[in-house]
Amino acid sequence: MSAKIQSSNKKGLFTKFLDVIEVVGNKLPHPVTLFAIFSLAVVIISAMAAAAGTTVDFDRVDMATGETELTTVVAISLLTAEGIRRIFSEAVTNFTGFAPLGTVLVAMLGVGVAEGTGLVQAALRKLVLATPKKLITAVVIFAGIMSNVASDAGYVVLVPLGALIFLSFGRHPLAGLAAAFAGVSGGFSANLIVGTIDPLLGGISQQAAQMYSPGYTVDPTANWYFMIVSTFVITIIGTIITEKIVEPRLGAYTGGEKASIEKVSDHETKGLKWAGISLLGLLLVMLALTLPANAVLRSDSGSLMSGSAFMAGLVPIIALFFLVPGIAYGMAAGTVKSDKDIAGFMGKAMSTMGGYLVLAFVASQFVAYFNWSNLGTILAVKGADVLQATGMTGIPMLIGFILVSGFINLFIGSASAKWAIMAPIFVPMLMRLGYSPEFTQIAYRIGDSTTNIISPLMSYFAVIIAFAQKYDKKTGIGTLISTMIPYSLVFLAAWIILFVAWFALGLPLGPGAYIRL
């Protein structure tokens, strides 16, 4: 009896904790409103800091020469005639010059065609249907991770498909849903391929880094090596959690739903074949443009990574690797009848970006004000000095940053919105301590990914609950979070261990990206 009472109490406390998260999160303003408030706060605080004569001295690094020079930075008030004129006159250029804006929109042109023609959905179904039963869990999680290259397609395609796949194998559908959700959302910062989120976060990191070191660039491939290894780590761990913890807890499925995964049709098979051929052809073209010593996309010095057109043009290249196979698939499968269809798919993809455009506008103003006022640099230098004085540096400080990122993610779901707030402070601060923006970005991405699956404020959380209710009408927020907590906690622990090991070994994070400056 006492055990039951204890269990009931624990359940009550846990439910109260979830209620607190939900209530607090629901009371937060929309991210657009948050950025507007932050922008106004920067303007006011800049005036106060300037009136107080706030200054900092630090060694600024010239990325072109590698030399350092003592620099004095003074707080600049934006509540002056010059500051107010600048707020109005540069609002448009702040928006159009916002680094993540163009990268995301360009990449989505290709992704939109691949999704619109049906290529993404057919490829995912083909993958899971061709998988042996004993590997199905791993493949569902792996497919979820890989689906992130197509932005949010995994949430609406793979998560419900994961439930159907498990049910077709006589397993609990909610276990399949949980596995797919863990891969898509919990493994958001793992992948074998550079996707749309990489240039988005990299652009924000670059702008933050330039507050400390003008001219610093953060490439979309900055975290690629770490992401590749993370893909296999998350796939293996996610498989173990599903089969050893989540599925036994759910027990046998007793609902009335039956599985009926639609097989890949002859038209879709033909489309996939031509998509594969076009992808191979495009790959050969790209190899011809990059492999030779004097290749067109290399830099004048012959480098493929540093200062090359390949790295500068990586975003349109990513778009092409979705666009070309998408068109080939559509023409072969019959989903593309003319060029109007292709333009329509692109337009539809852009129409879904309206909310992002609004967010980008206010976020770009906040970042610009932070730059103009020098508050970001001042906070970074002061914060770094405090960390050095307390002795909390190195791995303990970085782990603390991961945990803070994960906690904030419970209340602000957008990865780019959080990073736009945090990067101007933490990137320069950790650069001051000798850590590269690329390394700081990895720490942020670990915290951001691992708590996605337990945050009721994550944009697709309600959609996932709706998918789950098809198999269990009683499924609610608490049910889903309690199912996903094992993934969240173990993913976090495993990723921190990998992060620490990477740091200890001093491994490169991506092509030309290292842990220390």
Short mmCIF file of C-alpha atoms in Angstrom, two decimals:
data_model
loop_
_atom_site.label_atom_id
_atom_site.label_comp_id
_atom_site.label_asym_id
_atom_site.label_seq_id
_atom_site.Cartn_x
_atom_site.Cartn_y
_atom_site.Cartn_z
CA MET A 1 0.00 0.00 0.00
CA SER A 2 2.79 2.42 0.95
CA ALA A 3 4.49 1.83 -2.38
CA LYS A 4 1.29 2.77 -4.20
CA ILE A 5 0.92 5.90 -2.07
CA GLN A 6 4.53 6.87 -2.73
CA SER A 7 4.04 6.31 -6.46
CA SER A 8 0.88 8.40 -6.39
CA ASN A 9 2.69 11.23 -4.59
CA LYS A 10 5.49 11.15 -7.09
CA LYS A 11 3.00 11.29 -9.91
CA GLY A 12 1.29 14.22 -8.27
CA LEU A 13 4.54 16.16 -7.87
CA PHE A 14 5.50 15.42 -11.44
CA THR A 15 2.11 16.58 -12.72
CA LYS A 16 2.46 19.80 -10.71
CA PHE A 17 5.89 20.37 -12.22
CA LEU A 18 4.41 19.96 -15.72
CA ASP A 19 1.59 22.33 -14.82
CA VAL A 20 4.11 24.97 -13.68
CA ILE A 21 6.04 24.67 -16.95
CA GLU A 22 2.86 24.93 -18.97
CA VAL A 23 1.48 27.91 -17.01
CA VAL A 24 4.76 29.84 -17.00
CA GLY A 25 5.38 29.06 -20.66
CA ASN A 26 1.88 30.10 -21.72
CA LYS A 27 2.31 33.43 -19.92
CA LEU A 28 5.41 34.31 -21.93
CA PRO A 29 4.71 36.67 -24.82
CA HIS A 30 5.10 35.54 -28.42
CA PRO A 31 8.78 35.50 -29.55
CA VAL A 32 8.03 38.49 -31.80
CA THR A 33 6.80 40.45 -28.76
CA LEU A 34 9.79 39.25 -26.74
CA PHE A 35 12.24 40.62 -29.29
CA ALA A 36 10.35 43.91 -29.46
CA ILE A 37 10.60 44.18 -25.65
CA PHE A 38 14.29 43.25 -25.71
CA SER A 39 14.96 45.84 -28.42
CA LEU A 40 13.31 48.56 -26.34
CA ALA A 41 15.23 47.40 -23.26
CA VAL A 42 18.54 47.64 -25.16
CA VAL A 43 17.74 51.22 -26.16
CA ILE A 44 16.97 52.23 -22.57
CA ILE A 45 19.88 50.32 -21.01
CA SER A 46 22.30 51.76 -23.59
CA ALA A 47 21.37 55.26 -22.45
CA MET A 48 21.88 54.33 -18.80
CA ALA A 49 25.23 52.63 -19.51
CA ALA A 50 26.46 55.58 -21.57
CA ALA A 51 25.43 58.03 -18.84
CA ALA A 52 27.39 55.96 -16.33
CA GLY A 53 30.48 56.07 -18.58
CA THR A 54 30.69 52.28 -18.89
CA THR A 55 33.80 51.06 -20.72
CA VAL A 56 35.83 47.85 -21.05
CA ASP A 57 39.34 47.07 -22.27
CA PHE A 58 40.20 43.81 -24.01
CA ASP A 59 42.52 42.29 -26.62
CA ARG A 60 40.74 42.23 -29.98
CA VAL A 61 41.89 39.63 -32.49
CA ASP A 62 42.34 40.55 -36.16
CA MET A 63 41.27 37.39 -38.03
CA ALA A 64 43.15 38.43 -41.16
CA THR A 65 46.55 38.73 -39.47
CA GLY A 66 46.03 36.83 -36.21
CA GLU A 67 47.44 39.80 -34.29
CA THR A 68 45.85 41.26 -31.16
CA GLU A 69 45.56 44.85 -30.05
CA LEU A 70 44.28 46.46 -26.85
CA THR A 71 40.85 47.89 -27.56
CA THR A 72 38.67 50.14 -25.44
CA VAL A 73 34.92 49.84 -25.99
CA VAL A 74 32.54 52.52 -24.73
CA ALA A 75 28.79 52.14 -24.21
CA ILE A 76 26.88 54.14 -26.83
CA SER A 77 23.44 55.55 -26.11
CA LEU A 78 20.71 54.95 -28.67
CA LEU A 79 18.52 57.60 -27.02
CA THR A 80 20.43 60.41 -28.71
CA ALA A 81 19.47 62.25 -31.88
CA GLU A 82 22.00 60.20 -33.83
CA GLY A 83 20.84 56.93 -32.28
CA ILE A 84 17.15 57.59 -32.99
CA ARG A 85 17.92 58.59 -36.58
CA ARG A 86 19.83 55.34 -37.00
CA ILE A 87 16.97 53.25 -35.57
CA PHE A 88 14.62 54.58 -38.24
CA SER A 89 16.96 54.94 -41.21
CA GLU A 90 18.58 51.50 -40.91
CA ALA A 91 15.52 49.39 -39.97
CA VAL A 92 15.16 48.02 -43.51
CA THR A 93 18.85 47.26 -44.00
CA ASN A 94 18.96 45.59 -40.57
CA PHE A 95 16.27 43.23 -41.85
CA THR A 96 17.61 42.61 -45.36
CA GLY A 97 21.15 42.21 -44.01
CA PHE A 98 20.15 39.74 -41.28
CA ALA A 99 22.43 36.78 -42.00
CA PRO A 100 19.96 33.91 -41.33
CA LEU A 101 17.21 35.46 -43.48
CA GLY A 102 18.56 34.79 -46.96
CA THR A 103 20.12 31.44 -46.06
CA VAL A 104 16.85 29.96 -44.83
CA LEU A 105 14.73 31.34 -47.65
CA VAL A 106 17.11 30.15 -50.36
CA ALA A 107 17.43 26.66 -48.87
CA MET A 108 13.65 26.39 -48.53
CA LEU A 109 13.20 26.95 -52.27
CA GLY A 110 14.79 23.57 -52.94
CA VAL A 111 13.29 21.84 -49.91
CA GLY A 112 9.82 23.11 -50.88
CA VAL A 113 10.05 21.45 -54.30
CA ALA A 114 11.28 18.15 -52.82
CA GLU A 115 8.39 18.17 -50.35
CA GLY A 116 5.76 19.39 -52.80
CA THR A 117 6.50 16.76 -55.43
CA GLY A 118 6.29 13.98 -52.82
CA LEU A 119 9.97 13.02 -52.96
CA VAL A 120 10.57 13.37 -49.21
CA GLN A 121 7.52 11.32 -48.24
CA ALA A 122 8.19 8.55 -50.79
CA ALA A 123 11.86 8.30 -49.81
CA LEU A 124 10.99 7.94 -46.11
CA ARG A 125 8.40 5.21 -46.81
CA LYS A 126 10.83 3.38 -49.08
CA LEU A 127 13.48 3.45 -46.38
CA VAL A 128 11.36 2.01 -43.58
CA LEU A 129 9.54 -0.57 -45.69
CA ALA A 130 12.83 -2.05 -46.86
CA THR A 131 14.14 -2.48 -43.30
CA PRO A 132 14.41 -5.86 -41.47
CA LYS A 133 12.22 -6.17 -38.36
CA LYS A 134 15.12 -6.28 -35.89
CA LEU A 135 16.50 -2.99 -37.23
CA ILE A 136 13.22 -1.12 -37.51
CA THR A 137 13.65 0.88 -34.27
CA ALA A 138 17.10 2.08 -35.25
CA VAL A 139 15.95 2.95 -38.77
CA VAL A 140 12.94 4.94 -37.52
CA ILE A 141 15.18 6.99 -35.19
CA PHE A 142 17.87 7.39 -37.86
CA ALA A 143 15.28 8.47 -40.45
CA GLY A 144 13.94 10.97 -37.92
CA ILE A 145 17.37 12.50 -37.45
CA MET A 146 18.00 12.63 -41.19
CA SER A 147 14.58 14.18 -41.87
CA ASN A 148 15.84 17.43 -40.34
CA VAL A 149 17.58 18.31 -43.61
CA ALA A 150 14.04 18.92 -44.92
CA SER A 151 13.24 21.36 -42.11
CA ASP A 152 10.07 20.28 -40.25
CA ALA A 153 8.95 17.54 -42.67
CA GLY A 154 9.81 14.81 -40.16
CA TYR A 155 7.20 16.03 -37.67
CA VAL A 156 4.27 15.70 -40.07
CA VAL A 157 5.53 12.74 -42.12
CA LEU A 158 7.77 10.48 -40.05
CA VAL A 159 6.21 10.74 -36.56
CA PRO A 160 2.80 9.33 -37.58
CA LEU A 161 4.57 6.93 -39.95
CA GLY A 162 6.67 5.62 -37.03
CA ALA A 163 3.50 4.67 -35.17
CA LEU A 164 2.13 2.87 -38.25
CA ILE A 165 5.39 1.02 -38.81
CA PHE A 166 5.53 -0.31 -35.25
CA LEU A 167 1.87 -1.32 -35.37
CA SER A 168 2.43 -3.18 -38.64
CA PHE A 169 5.13 -5.21 -36.88
CA GLY A 170 2.79 -6.04 -33.98
CA ARG A 171 4.44 -3.53 -31.63
CA HIS A 172 2.94 -0.67 -29.64
CA PRO A 173 2.31 2.26 -32.01
CA LEU A 174 3.06 4.86 -29.32
CA ALA A 175 6.55 3.36 -28.98
CA GLY A 176 7.05 3.93 -32.71
CA LEU A 177 5.69 7.46 -32.39
CA ALA A 178 8.04 8.14 -29.45
CA ALA A 179 11.05 6.74 -31.34
CA ALA A 180 10.33 8.87 -34.40
CA PHE A 181 9.68 11.96 -32.27
CA ALA A 182 12.95 11.36 -30.38
CA GLY A 183 14.86 11.19 -33.67
CA VAL A 184 13.18 14.16 -35.34
CA SER A 185 13.15 16.52 -32.37
CA GLY A 186 15.57 15.15 -29.75
CA GLY A 187 18.17 14.50 -32.45
CA PHE A 188 17.65 17.91 -34.03
CA SER A 189 21.37 18.77 -33.86
CA ALA A 190 22.62 15.49 -35.30
CA ASN A 191 22.80 14.67 -39.00
CA LEU A 192 25.06 13.27 -41.69
CA ILE A 193 24.16 16.14 -44.01
CA VAL A 194 24.24 19.90 -43.56
CA GLY A 195 20.63 21.10 -43.42
CA THR A 196 18.68 24.34 -43.22
CA ILE A 197 19.27 24.85 -39.47
CA ASP A 198 23.07 24.95 -39.90
CA PRO A 199 23.33 28.14 -41.97
CA LEU A 200 20.57 29.65 -39.84
CA LEU A 201 22.42 29.19 -36.52
CA GLY A 202 25.79 29.81 -38.18
CA GLY A 203 24.62 33.19 -39.45
CA ILE A 204 23.54 34.25 -35.96
CA SER A 205 26.84 32.98 -34.50
CA GLN A 206 28.79 34.90 -37.12
CA GLN A 207 27.07 38.18 -36.33
CA ALA A 208 27.68 37.64 -32.62
CA ALA A 209 31.33 36.71 -33.20
CA GLN A 210 31.94 39.87 -35.21
CA MET A 211 31.02 41.92 -32.15
CA TYR A 212 34.28 40.64 -30.65
CA SER A 213 36.36 40.01 -33.77
CA PRO A 214 35.31 41.86 -36.96
CA GLY A 215 35.64 39.70 -40.05
CA TYR A 216 35.09 36.41 -38.26
CA THR A 217 33.06 33.94 -40.33
CA VAL A 218 31.09 30.87 -39.21
CA ASP A 219 30.46 28.40 -42.04
CA PRO A 220 27.32 26.22 -42.29
CA THR A 221 29.61 23.19 -41.93
CA ALA A 222 31.04 24.48 -38.64
CA ASN A 223 29.63 21.57 -36.57
CA TRP A 224 29.53 18.91 -39.28
CA TYR A 225 32.04 16.39 -37.85
CA PHE A 226 30.42 16.56 -34.42
CA MET A 227 26.97 16.15 -35.99
CA ILE A 228 28.04 13.05 -37.93
CA VAL A 229 29.28 11.26 -34.80
CA SER A 230 26.24 12.47 -32.86
CA THR A 231 23.95 10.84 -35.45
CA PHE A 232 25.22 7.37 -34.61
CA VAL A 233 25.34 8.03 -30.86
CA ILE A 234 21.72 9.26 -30.76
CA THR A 235 20.53 6.42 -33.03
CA ILE A 236 22.10 3.73 -30.82
CA ILE A 237 20.99 5.28 -27.53
CA GLY A 238 17.49 6.03 -28.83
CA THR A 239 17.12 2.41 -29.93
CA ILE A 240 18.12 1.12 -26.50
CA ILE A 241 15.76 3.51 -24.68
CA THR A 242 12.84 2.55 -26.95
CA GLU A 243 13.31 -1.20 -26.63
CA LYS A 244 14.42 -1.40 -22.99
CA ILE A 245 12.48 1.41 -21.28
CA VAL A 246 9.66 2.96 -23.31
CA GLU A 247 8.16 -0.08 -25.02
CA PRO A 248 8.12 -2.35 -21.91
CA ARG A 249 6.47 0.47 -19.93
CA LEU A 250 3.73 0.84 -22.55
CA GLY A 251 3.06 -2.91 -22.66
CA ALA A 252 1.01 -4.64 -25.33
CA TYR A 253 -1.24 -2.53 -27.54
CA THR A 254 -4.91 -3.34 -26.96
CA GLY A 255 -6.50 -0.61 -29.09
CA GLY A 256 -8.56 -1.19 -32.18
CA GLU A 257 -6.34 0.54 -34.74
CA LYS A 258 -4.89 -1.53 -37.55
CA ALA A 259 -1.75 -0.70 -39.52
CA SER A 260 -1.85 -0.13 -43.22
CA ILE A 261 1.34 1.45 -44.51
CA GLU A 262 0.84 2.42 -48.12
CA LYS A 263 3.43 0.77 -50.30
CA VAL A 264 5.52 2.82 -52.67
CA SER A 265 3.61 2.85 -55.96
CA ASP A 266 5.10 2.17 -59.39
CA HIS A 267 4.92 5.88 -60.21
CA GLU A 268 6.74 6.73 -56.96
CA THR A 269 9.34 4.03 -57.59
CA LYS A 270 9.98 5.47 -61.03
CA GLY A 271 10.22 8.91 -59.51
CA LEU A 272 12.72 7.75 -56.88
CA LYS A 273 14.82 6.12 -59.59
CA TRP A 274 15.05 9.33 -61.62
CA ALA A 275 15.63 11.37 -58.48
CA GLY A 276 18.59 9.10 -57.67
CA ILE A 277 19.97 9.43 -61.19
CA SER A 278 19.65 13.23 -61.13
CA LEU A 279 21.26 13.34 -57.68
CA LEU A 280 24.21 11.30 -58.95
CA GLY A 281 24.54 13.59 -61.98
CA LEU A 282 24.48 16.69 -59.79
CA LEU A 283 27.06 15.15 -57.47
CA LEU A 284 29.38 14.48 -60.43
CA VAL A 285 29.02 18.08 -61.56
CA MET A 286 29.84 19.35 -58.06
CA LEU A 287 32.89 17.07 -57.87
CA ALA A 288 34.11 18.49 -61.18
CA LEU A 289 33.66 22.00 -59.78
CA THR A 290 35.49 21.28 -56.52
CA LEU A 291 37.98 18.38 -56.77
CA PRO A 292 40.59 19.61 -59.31
CA ALA A 293 43.32 21.83 -57.87
CA ASN A 294 42.19 24.72 -60.07
CA ALA A 295 38.45 23.98 -59.78
CA VAL A 296 36.03 26.84 -60.30
CA LEU A 297 34.58 26.72 -56.79
CA ARG A 298 37.95 26.75 -55.04
CA SER A 299 39.58 29.94 -53.76
CA ASP A 300 42.35 31.71 -55.67
CA SER A 301 44.85 29.96 -53.40
CA GLY A 302 43.36 26.56 -54.25
CA SER A 303 41.62 26.01 -50.90
CA LEU A 304 38.22 24.31 -50.88
CA MET A 305 37.31 25.44 -47.38
CA SER A 306 38.91 28.79 -46.65
CA GLY A 307 37.63 31.71 -48.71
CA SER A 308 36.24 29.49 -51.46
CA ALA A 309 33.11 29.99 -53.57
CA PHE A 310 32.10 26.48 -52.48
CA MET A 311 31.80 27.51 -48.84
CA ALA A 312 30.28 30.90 -49.68
CA GLY A 313 27.74 29.20 -51.95
CA LEU A 314 26.92 26.23 -49.74
CA VAL A 315 23.34 27.36 -49.14
CA PRO A 316 22.32 27.48 -52.82
CA ILE A 317 24.18 24.19 -53.29
CA ILE A 318 22.03 22.62 -50.54
CA ALA A 319 18.96 24.04 -52.28
CA LEU A 320 20.08 22.49 -55.60
CA PHE A 321 20.50 19.06 -54.00
CA PHE A 322 16.81 19.19 -53.07
CA LEU A 323 15.57 21.07 -56.13
CA VAL A 324 17.06 18.92 -58.91
CA PRO A 325 16.03 15.50 -57.50
CA GLY A 326 12.65 17.00 -56.58
CA ILE A 327 12.02 18.10 -60.16
CA ALA A 328 13.25 14.78 -61.56
CA TYR A 329 11.00 12.87 -59.14
CA GLY A 330 8.00 15.02 -59.95
CA MET A 331 8.39 14.67 -63.71
CA ALA A 332 8.76 10.88 -63.50
CA ALA A 333 6.03 10.36 -60.87
CA GLY A 334 3.59 12.70 -62.58
CA THR A 335 3.36 15.30 -59.79
CA VAL A 336 5.03 17.91 -62.00
CA LYS A 337 3.23 18.71 -65.25
CA SER A 338 4.92 22.00 -66.08
CA ASP A 339 7.19 24.70 -64.75
CA LYS A 340 4.11 26.27 -63.11
CA ASP A 341 3.95 23.35 -60.69
CA ILE A 342 7.58 23.88 -59.66
CA ALA A 343 7.02 27.59 -59.12
CA GLY A 344 3.87 26.72 -57.16
CA PHE A 345 5.77 24.40 -54.81
CA MET A 346 8.37 27.13 -54.24
CA GLY A 347 5.65 29.66 -53.56
CA LYS A 348 3.92 27.34 -51.13
CA ALA A 349 7.20 26.82 -49.26
CA MET A 350 7.67 30.59 -49.03
CA SER A 351 4.09 31.07 -47.83
CA THR A 352 4.84 28.93 -44.78
CA MET A 353 7.73 31.28 -43.87
CA GLY A 354 5.51 34.27 -43.02
CA GLY A 355 5.90 33.81 -39.29
CA TYR A 356 9.65 33.45 -39.65
CA LEU A 357 9.88 36.69 -41.67
CA VAL A 358 8.09 38.61 -38.93
CA LEU A 359 10.36 37.08 -36.30
CA ALA A 360 13.45 37.81 -38.41
CA PHE A 361 12.48 41.48 -38.69
CA VAL A 362 12.27 42.13 -34.96
CA ALA A 363 15.24 39.85 -34.19
CA SER A 364 17.39 41.73 -36.70
CA GLN A 365 16.58 45.03 -34.96
CA PHE A 366 17.51 43.56 -31.57
CA VAL A 367 20.85 42.24 -32.88
CA ALA A 368 21.61 45.57 -34.58
CA TYR A 369 20.83 47.61 -31.45
CA PHE A 370 23.03 45.28 -29.42
CA ASN A 371 25.87 45.89 -31.88
CA TRP A 372 25.44 49.66 -32.09
CA SER A 373 25.29 50.13 -28.32
CA ASN A 374 28.35 47.90 -27.65
CA LEU A 375 26.36 46.29 -24.82
CA GLY A 376 27.06 42.80 -26.17
CA THR A 377 30.81 43.36 -26.11
CA ILE A 378 30.67 44.95 -22.66
CA LEU A 379 28.57 42.10 -21.23
CA ALA A 380 30.85 39.53 -22.84
CA VAL A 381 34.04 41.02 -21.43
CA LYS A 382 32.56 41.65 -17.98
CA GLY A 383 31.01 38.16 -17.89
CA ALA A 384 34.25 36.51 -18.96
CA ASP A 385 36.14 38.41 -16.28
CA VAL A 386 33.62 37.26 -13.65
CA LEU A 387 33.91 33.64 -14.80
CA GLN A 388 37.69 33.84 -14.66
CA ALA A 389 37.56 35.40 -11.18
CA THR A 390 35.29 32.63 -9.84
CA GLY A 391 37.43 29.95 -11.45
CA MET A 392 34.38 28.47 -13.23
CA THR A 393 35.86 28.03 -16.67
CA GLY A 394 36.50 25.17 -19.05
CA ILE A 395 34.24 22.12 -19.03
CA PRO A 396 32.18 22.95 -15.86
CA MET A 397 31.27 26.34 -17.31
CA LEU A 398 30.43 24.86 -20.73
CA ILE A 399 28.25 22.14 -19.19
CA GLY A 400 26.46 24.85 -17.22
CA PHE A 401 25.82 26.68 -20.49
CA ILE A 402 24.35 23.50 -22.02
CA LEU A 403 22.00 23.08 -19.05
CA VAL A 404 20.93 26.73 -19.19
CA SER A 405 20.19 26.38 -22.93
CA GLY A 406 18.11 23.28 -22.27
CA PHE A 407 16.15 24.99 -19.49
CA ILE A 408 15.38 28.08 -21.57
CA ASN A 409 14.21 25.78 -24.37
CA LEU A 410 11.33 24.64 -22.15
CA PHE A 411 9.86 28.14 -22.43
CA ILE A 412 11.00 29.45 -25.83
CA GLY A 413 10.58 26.84 -28.55
CA SER A 414 12.28 28.49 -31.54
CA ALA A 415 15.95 27.46 -31.84
CA SER A 416 16.82 30.57 -33.85
CA ALA A 417 14.91 32.90 -31.50
CA LYS A 418 16.78 31.64 -28.44
CA TRP A 419 20.13 31.72 -30.18
CA ALA A 420 19.53 35.27 -31.43
CA ILE A 421 19.06 36.26 -27.78
CA MET A 422 21.89 34.20 -26.30
CA ALA A 423 24.56 34.37 -29.02
CA PRO A 424 25.34 38.11 -28.73
CA ILE A 425 26.17 37.53 -25.06
CA PHE A 426 27.72 34.07 -24.87
CA VAL A 427 29.62 33.88 -28.16
CA PRO A 428 31.79 36.97 -27.50
CA MET A 429 32.07 36.01 -23.81
CA LEU A 430 33.49 32.59 -24.61
CA MET A 431 35.66 34.03 -27.39
CA ARG A 432 37.13 36.20 -24.66
CA LEU A 433 38.04 32.97 -22.86
CA GLY A 434 39.57 31.48 -25.99
CA TYR A 435 36.69 29.29 -27.22
CA SER A 436 35.55 29.47 -30.83
CA PRO A 437 31.97 30.50 -31.77
CA GLU A 438 31.62 27.10 -33.47
CA PHE A 439 32.28 25.34 -30.15
CA THR A 440 29.85 27.57 -28.26
CA GLN A 441 27.25 26.87 -30.94
CA ILE A 442 27.60 23.11 -30.37
CA ALA A 443 27.06 23.54 -26.63
CA TYR A 444 23.91 25.54 -27.35
CA ARG A 445 22.60 22.99 -29.86
CA ILE A 446 22.96 20.12 -27.39
CA GLY A 447 20.86 21.90 -24.77
CA ASP A 448 18.33 23.06 -27.35
CA SER A 449 17.81 19.62 -28.90
CA THR A 450 17.53 17.46 -25.81
CA THR A 451 14.62 19.30 -24.20
CA ASN A 452 12.58 19.81 -27.39
CA ILE A 453 10.73 16.55 -26.76
CA ILE A 454 9.56 17.50 -23.25
CA SER A 455 8.59 21.12 -23.92
CA PRO A 456 4.83 21.73 -24.21
CA LEU A 457 5.69 25.00 -25.96
CA MET A 458 7.52 23.32 -28.83
CA SER A 459 5.51 24.30 -31.91
CA TYR A 460 4.70 20.69 -32.95
CA PHE A 461 4.01 19.35 -29.45
CA ALA A 462 0.23 19.63 -29.79
CA VAL A 463 0.40 17.97 -33.20
CA ILE A 464 2.30 15.00 -31.74
CA ILE A 465 -0.36 14.64 -29.01
CA ALA A 466 -3.05 14.59 -31.71
CA PHE A 467 -1.18 11.81 -33.54
CA ALA A 468 -0.90 9.83 -30.28
CA GLN A 469 -4.61 10.22 -29.48
CA LYS A 470 -5.43 8.21 -32.57
CA TYR A 471 -4.15 5.15 -30.66
CA ASP A 472 -4.97 6.22 -27.09
CA LYS A 473 -7.72 8.80 -26.54
CA LYS A 474 -6.44 9.52 -23.03
CA THR A 475 -3.03 10.74 -24.21
CA GLY A 476 -2.28 14.26 -22.98
CA ILE A 477 0.67 16.52 -22.25
CA GLY A 478 1.69 14.56 -19.15
CA THR A 479 1.49 11.24 -21.01
CA LEU A 480 3.70 12.42 -23.83
CA ILE A 481 6.25 14.13 -21.60
CA SER A 482 6.52 11.14 -19.26
CA THR A 483 7.11 8.93 -22.30
CA MET A 484 9.78 11.23 -23.70
CA ILE A 485 11.65 12.11 -20.47
CA PRO A 486 13.93 9.02 -20.66
CA TYR A 487 15.07 10.10 -24.12
CA SER A 488 15.61 13.67 -22.97
CA LEU A 489 17.69 12.81 -19.90
CA VAL A 490 19.81 10.09 -21.51
CA PHE A 491 20.36 12.09 -24.72
CA LEU A 492 21.53 15.01 -22.58
CA ALA A 493 23.92 12.86 -20.53
CA ALA A 494 25.32 11.05 -23.58
CA TRP A 495 25.78 14.25 -25.56
CA ILE A 496 27.58 15.93 -22.67
CA ILE A 497 29.92 12.94 -22.41
CA LEU A 498 30.60 13.14 -26.16
CA PHE A 499 31.10 16.90 -25.85
CA VAL A 500 33.62 16.48 -23.01
CA ALA A 501 35.46 13.71 -24.89
CA TRP A 502 35.64 15.90 -28.00
CA PHE A 503 37.03 18.73 -25.90
CA ALA A 504 39.59 16.50 -24.19
CA LEU A 505 40.82 15.11 -27.51
CA GLY A 506 40.86 18.53 -29.18
CA LEU A 507 39.11 17.22 -32.30
CA PRO A 508 38.03 19.56 -35.13
CA LEU A 509 34.32 20.41 -35.08
CA GLY A 510 33.94 20.68 -38.83
CA PRO A 511 36.01 21.66 -41.88
CA GLY A 512 38.26 24.48 -40.70
CA ALA A 513 36.41 24.78 -37.36
CA TYR A 514 38.18 24.12 -34.07
CA ILE A 515 37.49 24.25 -30.35
CA ARG A 516 39.82 27.12 -29.57
CA LEU A 517 40.47 30.35 -31.44
#
